[in-house]
Amino acid sequence: MSVHHHTKNITLKRLQAMKSQAEKIACLTAYDASFAALLDDAGVDVVLVGDSLGMVIQGRESTVSVTMDDMIYHSQCVSSAIRHAFIIADMPFMTYTSVEQALDNATDLIQLGGVQMVKLEASIRQVSIVKELSECGVAVCAHLGLRPQYIHKLGGDSLQGNDEKSSEDLLRSAEHLQTAGADMLLLECIPDTLARRITDNSSIPVIGIGAGSDCDGQILVLQDVLGITPGMTPKFAKNFLADTHDIRSAIVAYVDAVKSSSFPLKS
Ligand code: KIV
C-alpha cells in the first residue's frame, strides 16, 4: 500500500490530463478540516463538500434541508485545510433555479467558501444556467442520473437510465451540458454500460458513484468508506476501514483501489 504524495496542486487542467492518460481520479467527500487534511495527505485528488452533509453531519433524512449558509461554513472548514486537492462544493436544493440566483450563490461558494468548482444536479433544464456560469468563469460539475435533491418529486432512490428513453435522455443531457461549458460530469446510480458510453463520448472528466468501473474517476461519501454512516449504506459503497487498522490507512486503501481499478469491481 502506498501513499500518493501530490507533487503539485490539482487543477482542472491536471484532472483533464488524468482523463487523457487514463489515470483514475480518486474523489471523496469531506465536511471539516481534520478529515480534509487527512484526505489531502492520503492523495485524494478531488474533495467534494457534498450536500450529503444533510444526512451524515446534520442527521436529516435527505439533502433538501441543506442551506447556502451550511455549504459556505463547511466549504470554509474544508478549504482552509486543503493544500493540494481540487475542491468542489454542492449548490443546495433550490439555490440555482434562475441564472441570477445561480451566479450569486456560486460566487459565495467560491469567494467565501474557497472552493474551485460548484456542482449542481442537472438535466436539460439546467443547460442555460451552466452556460452562464461557465461564461462568467465558474468551473461547473453537472451531477446526472440519480439526483438526491429530487427525492420528494421522484420518491426514493433507484437506478436511473435503465430504459431506452431515460438512457437516451441522459446521453443527450450529458452532451448538452458539456457543450454549455460543464467541466466535469458526475454520474450517480446509472447502468455501467451507459456510464461507459457517456465517459467515452465526453472530453471532460466523468466521475462515477454506483455507475460501474469505467468512469474516469470514482467518488464515495467519506462516512460510507469508514463504515460509520448512520442508517442505510448504499449497495455500491465499500467500508475500507474493515480491512485496515486506522482511518488514514483506510483512505490510502481507497485511493489505491480507485487508482488500480480494483474498486469498484468490474461487473
Ligand atoms: O452530496 C454528495 O456527497 C454527493 C456525492 C454522493 C456524489 O453528491
Short mmCIF file of C-alpha atoms and ligand atoms in Angstrom, two decimals:
data_model
loop_
_atom_site.label_atom_id
_atom_site.label_comp_id
_atom_site.label_asym_id
_atom_site.label_seq_id
_atom_site.Cartn_x
_atom_site.Cartn_y
_atom_site.Cartn_z
CA MET A 1 0.00 0.00 0.00
CA SER A 2 1.43 3.37 -0.97
CA VAL A 3 0.73 6.97 -0.05
CA HIS A 4 0.24 9.03 -3.22
CA HIS A 5 2.08 12.24 -2.40
CA HIS A 6 0.93 15.08 -4.60
CA THR A 7 3.77 16.98 -6.11
CA LYS A 8 1.65 19.93 -7.04
CA ASN A 9 -1.81 21.33 -6.75
CA ILE A 10 -4.56 19.53 -8.57
CA THR A 11 -6.11 21.85 -11.15
CA LEU A 12 -8.83 21.28 -13.69
CA LYS A 13 -6.08 21.00 -16.30
CA ARG A 14 -4.44 18.22 -14.29
CA LEU A 15 -7.76 16.36 -13.98
CA GLN A 16 -8.20 16.70 -17.73
CA ALA A 17 -4.70 15.26 -18.26
CA MET A 18 -5.53 12.37 -15.93
CA LYS A 19 -8.53 11.55 -18.12
CA SER A 20 -6.40 11.65 -21.29
CA GLN A 21 -3.74 9.43 -19.70
CA ALA A 22 -6.33 7.02 -18.26
CA GLU A 23 -5.14 7.72 -14.72
CA LYS A 24 -8.12 7.21 -12.43
CA ILE A 25 -9.29 10.21 -10.38
CA ALA A 26 -9.86 9.44 -6.68
CA CYS A 27 -12.56 11.61 -5.09
CA LEU A 28 -14.13 11.63 -1.62
CA THR A 29 -16.43 13.89 0.35
CA ALA A 30 -15.28 15.87 3.41
CA TYR A 31 -17.02 18.41 5.58
CA ASP A 32 -14.41 19.52 8.13
CA ALA A 33 -10.74 20.50 8.41
CA SER A 34 -9.42 17.37 10.16
CA PHE A 35 -10.70 14.94 7.55
CA ALA A 36 -9.92 17.34 4.70
CA ALA A 37 -6.25 17.49 5.77
CA LEU A 38 -6.12 13.71 6.10
CA LEU A 39 -7.66 13.13 2.65
CA ASP A 40 -5.33 15.69 1.11
CA ASP A 41 -2.35 13.96 2.65
CA ALA A 42 -3.54 10.49 1.59
CA GLY A 43 -3.56 11.50 -2.08
CA VAL A 44 -7.26 12.13 -2.74
CA ASP A 45 -7.40 14.16 -5.97
CA VAL A 46 -10.80 15.80 -5.53
CA VAL A 47 -12.59 16.64 -2.28
CA LEU A 48 -16.32 17.30 -2.51
CA VAL A 49 -18.12 19.29 0.16
CA GLY A 50 -21.32 17.41 -0.62
CA ASP A 51 -24.83 18.28 0.42
CA SER A 52 -24.82 14.71 1.74
CA LEU A 53 -23.82 16.66 4.86
CA GLY A 54 -27.58 16.92 5.42
CA MET A 55 -27.54 13.22 6.31
CA VAL A 56 -24.04 12.48 7.59
CA ILE A 57 -23.42 15.71 9.54
CA GLN A 58 -26.88 17.03 10.35
CA GLY A 59 -28.72 13.71 10.76
CA ARG A 60 -31.53 14.64 8.37
CA GLU A 61 -33.25 12.19 6.04
CA SER A 62 -32.24 13.88 2.80
CA THR A 63 -30.19 16.71 1.33
CA VAL A 64 -33.08 19.13 0.82
CA SER A 65 -32.75 20.94 4.16
CA VAL A 66 -29.14 21.99 3.48
CA THR A 67 -28.77 25.77 3.06
CA MET A 68 -26.22 28.04 1.40
CA ASP A 69 -25.01 29.07 4.87
CA ASP A 70 -24.35 25.40 5.72
CA MET A 71 -22.45 24.93 2.46
CA ILE A 72 -20.35 28.07 2.94
CA TYR A 73 -19.50 27.09 6.52
CA HIS A 74 -18.42 23.55 5.63
CA SER A 75 -16.61 24.72 2.48
CA GLN A 76 -14.60 27.13 4.64
CA CYS A 77 -13.75 24.33 7.10
CA VAL A 78 -12.53 22.11 4.24
CA SER A 79 -10.78 24.70 2.07
CA SER A 80 -8.76 26.04 5.00
CA ALA A 81 -7.14 22.61 5.40
CA ILE A 82 -6.55 21.59 1.77
CA ARG A 83 -3.17 22.15 0.15
CA HIS A 84 -3.28 20.01 -2.99
CA ALA A 85 -6.68 18.56 -3.79
CA PHE A 86 -9.24 20.17 -6.09
CA ILE A 87 -12.28 21.30 -4.07
CA ILE A 88 -15.88 21.14 -5.26
CA ALA A 89 -18.95 22.28 -3.32
CA ASP A 90 -22.56 21.37 -3.95
CA MET A 91 -25.12 24.01 -4.71
CA PRO A 92 -28.00 23.11 -2.38
CA PHE A 93 -31.64 22.42 -3.27
CA MET A 94 -33.38 25.41 -4.92
CA THR A 95 -30.31 27.66 -4.97
CA TYR A 96 -29.87 27.60 -8.78
CA THR A 97 -33.41 27.96 -10.12
CA SER A 98 -32.52 31.02 -12.22
CA VAL A 99 -29.33 32.28 -13.82
CA GLU A 100 -29.10 35.25 -11.42
CA GLN A 101 -29.63 33.11 -8.32
CA ALA A 102 -27.09 30.54 -9.52
CA LEU A 103 -24.49 33.25 -10.23
CA ASP A 104 -24.97 34.84 -6.77
CA ASN A 105 -24.72 31.53 -4.93
CA ALA A 106 -21.78 30.21 -6.96
CA THR A 107 -19.98 33.48 -6.20
CA ASP A 108 -20.44 32.90 -2.47
CA LEU A 109 -19.20 29.31 -2.61
CA ILE A 110 -16.08 30.42 -4.46
CA GLN A 111 -15.37 33.74 -2.71
CA LEU A 112 -16.48 32.89 0.84
CA GLY A 113 -16.21 29.10 0.78
CA GLY A 114 -12.87 28.98 -1.03
CA VAL A 115 -13.84 26.18 -3.43
CA GLN A 116 -12.75 25.84 -7.06
CA MET A 117 -15.81 24.30 -8.65
CA VAL A 118 -19.53 24.15 -7.97
CA LYS A 119 -21.68 21.08 -8.56
CA LEU A 120 -25.35 21.15 -9.43
CA GLU A 121 -27.87 18.43 -10.13
CA ALA A 122 -28.61 18.82 -13.79
CA SER A 123 -30.73 17.82 -16.72
CA ILE A 124 -31.58 19.65 -19.94
CA ARG A 125 -33.31 22.35 -17.87
CA GLN A 126 -30.03 23.47 -16.30
CA VAL A 127 -28.20 23.94 -19.63
CA SER A 128 -28.70 27.73 -19.73
CA ILE A 129 -27.58 28.07 -16.11
CA VAL A 130 -24.44 26.03 -16.74
CA LYS A 131 -23.73 28.11 -19.85
CA GLU A 132 -23.95 31.41 -17.98
CA LEU A 133 -21.88 30.18 -15.00
CA SER A 134 -19.27 28.88 -17.40
CA GLU A 135 -19.12 32.09 -19.43
CA CYS A 136 -18.66 34.06 -16.20
CA GLY A 137 -15.64 31.92 -15.27
CA VAL A 138 -17.18 29.43 -12.88
CA ALA A 139 -15.99 25.81 -13.13
CA VAL A 140 -19.06 23.57 -13.08
CA CYS A 141 -19.71 19.90 -12.38
CA ALA A 142 -23.06 18.59 -13.64
CA HIS A 143 -24.48 15.77 -11.48
CA LEU A 144 -26.64 13.43 -13.58
CA GLY A 145 -28.57 10.23 -13.06
CA LEU A 146 -29.88 9.80 -9.54
CA ARG A 147 -30.38 13.33 -8.27
CA PRO A 148 -30.94 13.25 -4.50
CA GLN A 149 -32.46 16.77 -4.42
CA TYR A 150 -35.46 15.38 -6.37
CA ILE A 151 -36.31 12.88 -3.62
CA HIS A 152 -39.75 14.28 -2.83
CA LYS A 153 -40.59 14.67 -6.51
CA LEU A 154 -39.42 11.25 -7.66
CA GLY A 155 -39.78 9.25 -4.44
CA GLY A 156 -36.95 7.02 -3.32
CA ASP A 157 -33.50 6.27 -4.63
CA SER A 158 -33.18 3.89 -7.54
CA LEU A 159 -31.19 3.15 -10.63
CA GLN A 160 -31.71 5.78 -13.35
CA GLY A 161 -31.33 5.48 -17.11
CA ASN A 162 -32.38 1.84 -17.15
CA ASP A 163 -34.81 2.07 -20.03
CA GLU A 164 -34.28 3.15 -23.62
CA LYS A 165 -35.86 6.58 -23.27
CA SER A 166 -34.25 7.61 -20.00
CA SER A 167 -30.84 6.40 -21.13
CA GLU A 168 -31.13 8.42 -24.38
CA ASP A 169 -32.25 11.44 -22.29
CA LEU A 170 -29.20 11.08 -20.07
CA LEU A 171 -26.82 10.78 -23.01
CA ARG A 172 -28.36 13.88 -24.60
CA SER A 173 -28.28 15.86 -21.32
CA ALA A 174 -24.61 14.96 -20.81
CA GLU A 175 -23.79 16.19 -24.32
CA HIS A 176 -25.72 19.45 -23.98
CA LEU A 177 -24.29 20.21 -20.54
CA GLN A 178 -20.78 19.66 -21.82
CA THR A 179 -21.42 21.89 -24.85
CA ALA A 180 -22.81 24.53 -22.48
CA GLY A 181 -19.47 24.58 -20.66
CA ALA A 182 -19.64 21.96 -17.88
CA ASP A 183 -16.07 21.00 -16.91
CA MET A 184 -16.90 17.71 -15.21
CA LEU A 185 -19.78 15.24 -15.03
CA LEU A 186 -20.79 13.16 -12.04
CA LEU A 187 -22.93 10.09 -12.75
CA GLU A 188 -24.86 8.58 -9.86
CA CYS A 189 -26.55 5.16 -9.99
CA ILE A 190 -26.80 4.55 -13.70
CA PRO A 191 -26.11 1.31 -15.59
CA ASP A 192 -22.40 0.56 -16.13
CA THR A 193 -22.80 0.40 -19.92
CA LEU A 194 -24.48 3.81 -20.08
CA ALA A 195 -21.80 5.33 -17.81
CA ARG A 196 -19.17 3.92 -20.14
CA ARG A 197 -20.87 5.41 -23.21
CA ILE A 198 -21.10 8.84 -21.55
CA THR A 199 -17.45 8.64 -20.41
CA ASP A 200 -16.26 7.67 -23.90
CA ASN A 201 -18.35 10.44 -25.50
CA SER A 202 -17.09 13.18 -23.15
CA SER A 203 -13.89 15.14 -23.39
CA ILE A 204 -14.30 16.30 -19.77
CA PRO A 205 -13.61 14.08 -16.71
CA VAL A 206 -16.54 11.86 -15.71
CA ILE A 207 -16.75 10.72 -12.08
CA GLY A 208 -18.98 7.82 -11.10
CA ILE A 209 -20.78 6.63 -7.98
CA GLY A 210 -22.74 3.41 -8.38
CA ALA A 211 -22.04 3.74 -12.12
CA GLY A 212 -19.56 0.93 -12.72
CA SER A 213 -15.81 0.89 -13.12
CA ASP A 214 -15.34 2.60 -16.49
CA CYS A 215 -15.73 6.27 -15.48
CA ASP A 216 -12.62 8.46 -15.32
CA GLY A 217 -12.82 8.52 -11.54
CA GLN A 218 -14.82 7.41 -8.53
CA ILE A 219 -16.39 9.15 -5.57
CA LEU A 220 -17.88 7.91 -2.30
CA VAL A 221 -19.21 9.54 0.84
CA LEU A 222 -16.45 9.56 3.49
CA GLN A 223 -18.67 8.03 6.18
CA ASP A 224 -19.50 5.10 3.87
CA VAL A 225 -15.77 4.44 3.34
CA LEU A 226 -15.29 4.39 7.12
CA GLY A 227 -18.42 2.33 7.80
CA ILE A 228 -19.94 4.94 10.14
CA THR A 229 -22.91 6.13 8.09
CA PRO A 230 -26.00 6.45 10.25
CA GLY A 231 -28.80 4.38 8.74
CA MET A 232 -28.62 2.71 5.35
CA THR A 233 -25.38 2.44 3.41
CA PRO A 234 -25.78 2.30 -0.37
CA LYS A 235 -25.15 -1.05 -2.07
CA PHE A 236 -22.28 0.31 -4.18
CA ALA A 237 -20.34 1.66 -1.17
CA LYS A 238 -17.44 -0.17 0.48
CA ASN A 239 -16.10 0.02 4.02
CA PHE A 240 -12.33 0.38 3.60
CA LEU A 241 -11.74 0.60 7.35
CA ALA A 242 -12.86 -3.01 7.79
CA ASP A 243 -9.55 -4.36 6.42
CA THR A 244 -7.19 -1.70 7.75
CA HIS A 245 -6.20 -0.61 11.24
CA ASP A 246 -6.73 3.14 11.14
CA ILE A 247 -8.55 5.89 9.29
CA ARG A 248 -5.51 7.11 7.39
CA SER A 249 -4.79 3.60 6.06
CA ALA A 250 -8.44 3.21 5.06
CA ILE A 251 -8.30 6.40 2.97
CA VAL A 252 -4.98 5.36 1.39
CA ALA A 253 -6.52 1.94 0.62
CA TYR A 254 -9.47 3.67 -1.06
CA VAL A 255 -7.17 5.86 -3.18
CA ASP A 256 -5.08 2.80 -4.13
CA ALA A 257 -8.19 0.81 -5.03
CA VAL A 258 -9.52 3.57 -7.30
CA LYS A 259 -6.11 4.18 -8.93
CA SER A 260 -5.56 0.47 -9.60
CA SER A 261 -9.17 -0.05 -10.80
CA SER A 262 -9.77 -2.65 -8.11
CA PHE A 263 -12.69 -0.55 -6.81
CA PRO A 264 -15.37 -0.80 -7.98
CA LEU A 265 -15.12 -4.38 -9.15
CA LYS A 266 -15.92 -4.95 -12.79
CA SER A 267 -19.38 -6.45 -13.16
O1 KIV B 1 -23.63 15.13 -1.80
C1 KIV B 1 -22.78 14.28 -2.09
O2 KIV B 1 -21.97 13.85 -1.27
C2 KIV B 1 -22.71 13.80 -3.47
C3 KIV B 1 -21.94 12.55 -3.71
C4 KIV B 1 -22.67 11.37 -3.19
C5 KIV B 1 -21.59 12.39 -5.13
O3 KIV B 1 -23.27 14.39 -4.34
#
